[in-house]
Amino acid sequence: MNGPTCRTCNNGTLINRKVYRMSAGVVVIGYIFLIPSLIGVLVAAGLFFATGSATKDTAKKLKDEVAAELANAEVPQGIITKITDLKEVASADLSPLTEKQKDAVRSGQAKMAGGTIGVGIGAGLAGGTSLCVGFLSLVGALLGWLLVMKKRVLKCNQCGAVVPAS
Ligand SMILES: [Zn+2]
């Protein structure tokens, strides 16, 4: 590609090139920011999704455990489903039950409520941590990217004069 003639030396040709906006030292710092930050973004995204599926697994385990205990105490399936779905059980549903079954219902409800809160807190903490790491990494990556950004210039192939490209 033949560019315009250099106005500094009136001899060389101006060639379109991409150069770093910043000085070499700043560019190095930029890459030091950019590379770990990009890894951080990936790790945070991975953690975020891993937490989501782990939370689902834990919640399912809790449901299965409570359902098994209730079935053991011969609580009717309809009531078991309501308890594991965290729905209100009508007192009319409970009145035909034996004391032993009612006890199982109460302990099952308590376990579901407590376990659900526990799972929620765990997921919140893990999710919050990965979001926080992800956000900081994004900021770092953006900062790094700004430092290593390139710009187009016209550079003379004879005298090395640099002119900003329009
Ligand atoms: Zn020149």
PDB file of C-alpha atoms and ligand atoms in Angstrom:
ATOM      1  CA  MET A   1       0.000   0.000   0.000  1.00  0.00           C
ATOM      2  CA  ASN A   2       1.461   3.347  -1.004  1.00  0.00           C
ATOM      3  CA  GLY A   3       0.657   6.083   1.452  1.00  0.00           C
ATOM      4  CA  PRO A   4       1.114   9.833   1.129  1.00  0.00           C
ATOM      5  CA  THR A   5       4.588  11.290   1.040  1.00  0.00           C
ATOM      6  CA  CYS A   6       6.108  12.327   4.369  1.00  0.00           C
ATOM      7  CA  ARG A   7       5.953  16.056   5.014  1.00  0.00           C
ATOM      8  CA  THR A   8       8.814  15.957   7.472  1.00  0.00           C
ATOM      9  CA  CYS A   9      11.497  14.654   5.142  1.00  0.00           C
ATOM     10  CA  ASN A  10       9.675  15.078   1.827  1.00  0.00           C
ATOM     11  CA  ASN A  11      11.091  11.761   0.782  1.00  0.00           C
ATOM     12  CA  GLY A  12       9.692   8.798   2.707  1.00  0.00           C
ATOM     13  CA  THR A  13       6.253   7.292   2.468  1.00  0.00           C
ATOM     14  CA  LEU A  14       3.770   7.335   5.317  1.00  0.00           C
ATOM     15  CA  ILE A  15       2.661   3.809   6.178  1.00  0.00           C
ATOM     16  CA  ASN A  16      -0.474   2.944   8.124  1.00  0.00           C
ATOM     17  CA  ARG A  17       0.506   1.157  11.335  1.00  0.00           C
ATOM     18  CA  LYS A  18      -0.995   0.200  14.652  1.00  0.00           C
ATOM     19  CA  VAL A  19       0.943   1.270  17.702  1.00  0.00           C
ATOM     20  CA  TYR A  20       0.292   1.195  21.448  1.00  0.00           C
ATOM     21  CA  ARG A  21      -1.193   4.384  22.789  1.00  0.00           C
ATOM     22  CA  MET A  22       0.854   4.146  25.944  1.00  0.00           C
ATOM     23  CA  SER A  23       4.569   3.786  26.562  1.00  0.00           C
ATOM     24  CA  ALA A  24       6.090   0.312  26.771  1.00  0.00           C
ATOM     25  CA  GLY A  25       6.184   0.282  30.587  1.00  0.00           C
ATOM     26  CA  VAL A  26       2.509   1.194  30.841  1.00  0.00           C
ATOM     27  CA  VAL A  27       1.630  -1.462  28.257  1.00  0.00           C
ATOM     28  CA  VAL A  28       3.410  -4.089  30.367  1.00  0.00           C
ATOM     29  CA  ILE A  29       1.389  -2.973  33.410  1.00  0.00           C
ATOM     30  CA  GLY A  30      -1.716  -3.145  31.215  1.00  0.00           C
ATOM     31  CA  TYR A  31      -1.060  -6.782  30.348  1.00  0.00           C
ATOM     32  CA  ILE A  32      -0.331  -7.539  34.023  1.00  0.00           C
ATOM     33  CA  PHE A  33      -3.839  -6.230  34.761  1.00  0.00           C
ATOM     34  CA  LEU A  34      -5.508  -7.680  31.724  1.00  0.00           C
ATOM     35  CA  ILE A  35      -4.400 -11.322  31.772  1.00  0.00           C
ATOM     36  CA  PRO A  36      -5.227 -12.223  35.413  1.00  0.00           C
ATOM     37  CA  SER A  37      -8.440 -10.230  35.139  1.00  0.00           C
ATOM     38  CA  LEU A  38      -9.605 -12.195  32.124  1.00  0.00           C
ATOM     39  CA  ILE A  39      -8.821 -15.431  33.988  1.00  0.00           C
ATOM     40  CA  GLY A  40     -10.692 -14.017  37.000  1.00  0.00           C
ATOM     41  CA  VAL A  41     -13.765 -13.324  34.878  1.00  0.00           C
ATOM     42  CA  LEU A  42     -13.736 -16.901  33.566  1.00  0.00           C
ATOM     43  CA  VAL A  43     -13.243 -18.410  37.028  1.00  0.00           C
ATOM     44  CA  ALA A  44     -16.015 -16.259  38.510  1.00  0.00           C
ATOM     45  CA  ALA A  45     -18.424 -17.221  35.723  1.00  0.00           C
ATOM     46  CA  GLY A  46     -17.584 -20.901  36.223  1.00  0.00           C
ATOM     47  CA  LEU A  47     -18.053 -20.610  40.001  1.00  0.00           C
ATOM     48  CA  PHE A  48     -21.341 -18.822  39.558  1.00  0.00           C
ATOM     49  CA  PHE A  49     -22.812 -21.622  37.447  1.00  0.00           C
ATOM     50  CA  ALA A  50     -21.258 -24.349  39.612  1.00  0.00           C
ATOM     51  CA  THR A  51     -22.888 -22.766  42.670  1.00  0.00           C
ATOM     52  CA  GLY A  52     -26.229 -22.758  40.911  1.00  0.00           C
ATOM     53  CA  SER A  53     -26.147 -26.476  40.164  1.00  0.00           C
ATOM     54  CA  ALA A  54     -24.707 -27.354  43.592  1.00  0.00           C
ATOM     55  CA  THR A  55     -27.564 -25.422  45.177  1.00  0.00           C
ATOM     56  CA  LYS A  56     -30.095 -27.363  43.127  1.00  0.00           C
ATOM     57  CA  ASP A  57     -28.471 -30.665  44.164  1.00  0.00           C
ATOM     58  CA  THR A  58     -28.478 -29.726  47.850  1.00  0.00           C
ATOM     59  CA  ALA A  59     -32.092 -28.583  47.734  1.00  0.00           C
ATOM     60  CA  LYS A  60     -33.093 -31.829  46.014  1.00  0.00           C
ATOM     61  CA  LYS A  61     -31.195 -33.918  48.598  1.00  0.00           C
ATOM     62  CA  LEU A  62     -33.004 -32.106  51.405  1.00  0.00           C
ATOM     63  CA  LYS A  63     -36.387 -32.760  49.760  1.00  0.00           C
ATOM     64  CA  ASP A  64     -35.613 -36.450  49.216  1.00  0.00           C
ATOM     65  CA  GLU A  65     -34.421 -36.859  52.796  1.00  0.00           C
ATOM     66  CA  VAL A  66     -37.496 -35.223  54.318  1.00  0.00           C
ATOM     67  CA  ALA A  67     -39.820 -37.115  51.949  1.00  0.00           C
ATOM     68  CA  ALA A  68     -38.176 -40.432  52.919  1.00  0.00           C
ATOM     69  CA  GLU A  69     -38.591 -39.701  56.645  1.00  0.00           C
ATOM     70  CA  LEU A  70     -42.245 -38.742  56.186  1.00  0.00           C
ATOM     71  CA  ALA A  71     -42.925 -41.836  54.083  1.00  0.00           C
ATOM     72  CA  ASN A  72     -41.275 -43.878  56.841  1.00  0.00           C
ATOM     73  CA  ALA A  73     -43.738 -42.415  59.346  1.00  0.00           C
ATOM     74  CA  GLU A  74     -46.550 -43.365  56.928  1.00  0.00           C
ATOM     75  CA  VAL A  75     -47.595 -39.780  56.254  1.00  0.00           C
ATOM     76  CA  PRO A  76     -49.884 -39.654  53.160  1.00  0.00           C
ATOM     77  CA  GLN A  77     -48.107 -38.754  49.893  1.00  0.00           C
ATOM     78  CA  GLY A  78     -50.273 -35.666  49.312  1.00  0.00           C
ATOM     79  CA  ILE A  79     -49.102 -34.142  52.582  1.00  0.00           C
ATOM     80  CA  ILE A  80     -45.472 -35.121  51.926  1.00  0.00           C
ATOM     81  CA  THR A  81     -45.547 -33.282  48.590  1.00  0.00           C
ATOM     82  CA  LYS A  82     -46.976 -30.170  50.262  1.00  0.00           C
ATOM     83  CA  ILE A  83     -44.242 -30.221  52.897  1.00  0.00           C
ATOM     84  CA  THR A  84     -41.366 -30.731  50.462  1.00  0.00           C
ATOM     85  CA  ASP A  85     -42.811 -27.993  48.239  1.00  0.00           C
ATOM     86  CA  LEU A  86     -42.899 -25.718  51.323  1.00  0.00           C
ATOM     87  CA  LYS A  87     -46.666 -25.329  51.045  1.00  0.00           C
ATOM     88  CA  GLU A  88     -49.071 -24.875  53.917  1.00  0.00           C
ATOM     89  CA  VAL A  89     -50.694 -28.105  55.129  1.00  0.00           C
ATOM     90  CA  ALA A  90     -54.356 -27.541  56.052  1.00  0.00           C
ATOM     91  CA  SER A  91     -55.310 -28.589  59.571  1.00  0.00           C
ATOM     92  CA  ALA A  92     -58.177 -30.583  58.038  1.00  0.00           C
ATOM     93  CA  ASP A  93     -55.508 -32.684  56.290  1.00  0.00           C
ATOM     94  CA  LEU A  94     -53.721 -33.226  59.586  1.00  0.00           C
ATOM     95  CA  SER A  95     -56.690 -34.092  61.825  1.00  0.00           C
ATOM     96  CA  PRO A  96     -57.055 -37.736  60.654  1.00  0.00           C
ATOM     97  CA  LEU A  97     -53.346 -38.376  61.326  1.00  0.00           C
ATOM     98  CA  THR A  98     -51.969 -40.179  64.371  1.00  0.00           C
ATOM     99  CA  GLU A  99     -49.783 -38.327  66.872  1.00  0.00           C
ATOM    100  CA  LYS A 100     -46.720 -40.073  65.466  1.00  0.00           C
ATOM    101  CA  GLN A 101     -47.588 -38.921  61.942  1.00  0.00           C
ATOM    102  CA  LYS A 102     -48.218 -35.355  63.164  1.00  0.00           C
ATOM    103  CA  ASP A 103     -44.822 -35.343  64.883  1.00  0.00           C
ATOM    104  CA  ALA A 104     -43.200 -36.476  61.636  1.00  0.00           C
ATOM    105  CA  VAL A 105     -45.037 -33.688  59.771  1.00  0.00           C
ATOM    106  CA  ARG A 106     -43.828 -31.049  62.255  1.00  0.00           C
ATOM    107  CA  SER A 107     -40.225 -32.219  62.167  1.00  0.00           C
ATOM    108  CA  GLY A 108     -40.350 -32.495  58.373  1.00  0.00           C
ATOM    109  CA  GLN A 109     -41.664 -28.932  58.075  1.00  0.00           C
ATOM    110  CA  ALA A 110     -38.970 -27.633  60.442  1.00  0.00           C
ATOM    111  CA  LYS A 111     -36.259 -29.460  58.510  1.00  0.00           C
ATOM    112  CA  MET A 112     -37.485 -28.110  55.169  1.00  0.00           C
ATOM    113  CA  ALA A 113     -37.714 -24.551  56.485  1.00  0.00           C
ATOM    114  CA  GLY A 114     -34.289 -24.647  58.162  1.00  0.00           C
ATOM    115  CA  GLY A 115     -32.616 -26.463  55.299  1.00  0.00           C
ATOM    116  CA  THR A 116     -34.066 -24.119  52.711  1.00  0.00           C
ATOM    117  CA  ILE A 117     -32.762 -21.090  54.599  1.00  0.00           C
ATOM    118  CA  GLY A 118     -29.357 -22.773  54.927  1.00  0.00           C
ATOM    119  CA  VAL A 119     -29.185 -23.584  51.230  1.00  0.00           C
ATOM    120  CA  GLY A 120     -30.239 -20.012  50.420  1.00  0.00           C
ATOM    121  CA  ILE A 121     -27.545 -18.474  52.628  1.00  0.00           C
ATOM    122  CA  GLY A 122     -24.882 -20.774  51.182  1.00  0.00           C
ATOM    123  CA  ALA A 123     -25.911 -19.983  47.625  1.00  0.00           C
ATOM    124  CA  GLY A 124     -26.078 -16.273  48.426  1.00  0.00           C
ATOM    125  CA  LEU A 125     -22.572 -16.237  49.876  1.00  0.00           C
ATOM    126  CA  ALA A 126     -21.041 -18.259  47.047  1.00  0.00           C
ATOM    127  CA  GLY A 127     -22.985 -16.342  44.411  1.00  0.00           C
ATOM    128  CA  GLY A 128     -22.063 -13.013  46.005  1.00  0.00           C
ATOM    129  CA  THR A 129     -18.392 -13.956  46.143  1.00  0.00           C
ATOM    130  CA  SER A 130     -18.279 -14.993  42.510  1.00  0.00           C
ATOM    131  CA  LEU A 131     -20.200 -11.876  41.433  1.00  0.00           C
ATOM    132  CA  CYS A 132     -17.775  -9.718  43.440  1.00  0.00           C
ATOM    133  CA  VAL A 133     -14.699 -11.435  41.940  1.00  0.00           C
ATOM    134  CA  GLY A 134     -16.283 -11.213  38.507  1.00  0.00           C
ATOM    135  CA  PHE A 135     -16.977  -7.503  38.880  1.00  0.00           C
ATOM    136  CA  LEU A 136     -13.476  -6.666  40.136  1.00  0.00           C
ATOM    137  CA  SER A 137     -11.987  -8.759  37.347  1.00  0.00           C
ATOM    138  CA  LEU A 138     -14.076  -6.928  34.774  1.00  0.00           C
ATOM    139  CA  VAL A 139     -12.871  -3.590  36.107  1.00  0.00           C
ATOM    140  CA  GLY A 140      -9.284  -4.848  36.018  1.00  0.00           C
ATOM    141  CA  ALA A 141      -9.705  -6.151  32.488  1.00  0.00           C
ATOM    142  CA  LEU A 142     -11.192  -2.860  31.334  1.00  0.00           C
ATOM    143  CA  LEU A 143      -8.346  -0.919  32.918  1.00  0.00           C
ATOM    144  CA  GLY A 144      -5.773  -3.260  31.386  1.00  0.00           C
ATOM    145  CA  TRP A 145      -7.439  -3.050  28.009  1.00  0.00           C
ATOM    146  CA  LEU A 146      -7.346   0.767  28.115  1.00  0.00           C
ATOM    147  CA  LEU A 147      -3.615   0.614  28.809  1.00  0.00           C
ATOM    148  CA  VAL A 148      -2.800  -1.809  25.977  1.00  0.00           C
ATOM    149  CA  MET A 149      -5.118  -0.218  23.427  1.00  0.00           C
ATOM    150  CA  LYS A 150      -3.609   0.511  20.046  1.00  0.00           C
ATOM    151  CA  LYS A 151      -4.171   3.380  17.692  1.00  0.00           C
ATOM    152  CA  ARG A 152      -3.673   3.825  14.006  1.00  0.00           C
ATOM    153  CA  VAL A 153      -0.905   6.166  12.942  1.00  0.00           C
ATOM    154  CA  LEU A 154       0.944   6.998   9.777  1.00  0.00           C
ATOM    155  CA  LYS A 155       4.633   6.406  10.156  1.00  0.00           C
ATOM    156  CA  CYS A 156       7.277   7.506   7.726  1.00  0.00           C
ATOM    157  CA  ASN A 157       9.423   4.655   6.425  1.00  0.00           C
ATOM    158  CA  GLN A 158      12.409   6.962   6.054  1.00  0.00           C
ATOM    159  CA  CYS A 159      12.646   9.384   8.958  1.00  0.00           C
ATOM    160  CA  GLY A 160      10.285   7.648  11.393  1.00  0.00           C
ATOM    161  CA  ALA A 161       8.037  10.689  11.844  1.00  0.00           C
ATOM    162  CA  VAL A 162       4.629   9.727  13.209  1.00  0.00           C
ATOM    163  CA  VAL A 163       1.426  11.461  12.126  1.00  0.00           C
ATOM    164  CA  PRO A 164      -1.961  10.589  13.634  1.00  0.00           C
ATOM    165  CA  ALA A 165      -4.167   8.799  11.136  1.00  0.00           C
ATOM    166  CA  SER A 166      -7.438  10.550  10.502  1.00  0.00           C
TER     167      SER A 166
HETATM  168 ZN    ZN B   1       9.787  11.207   6.701  1.00  0.00          ZN
END
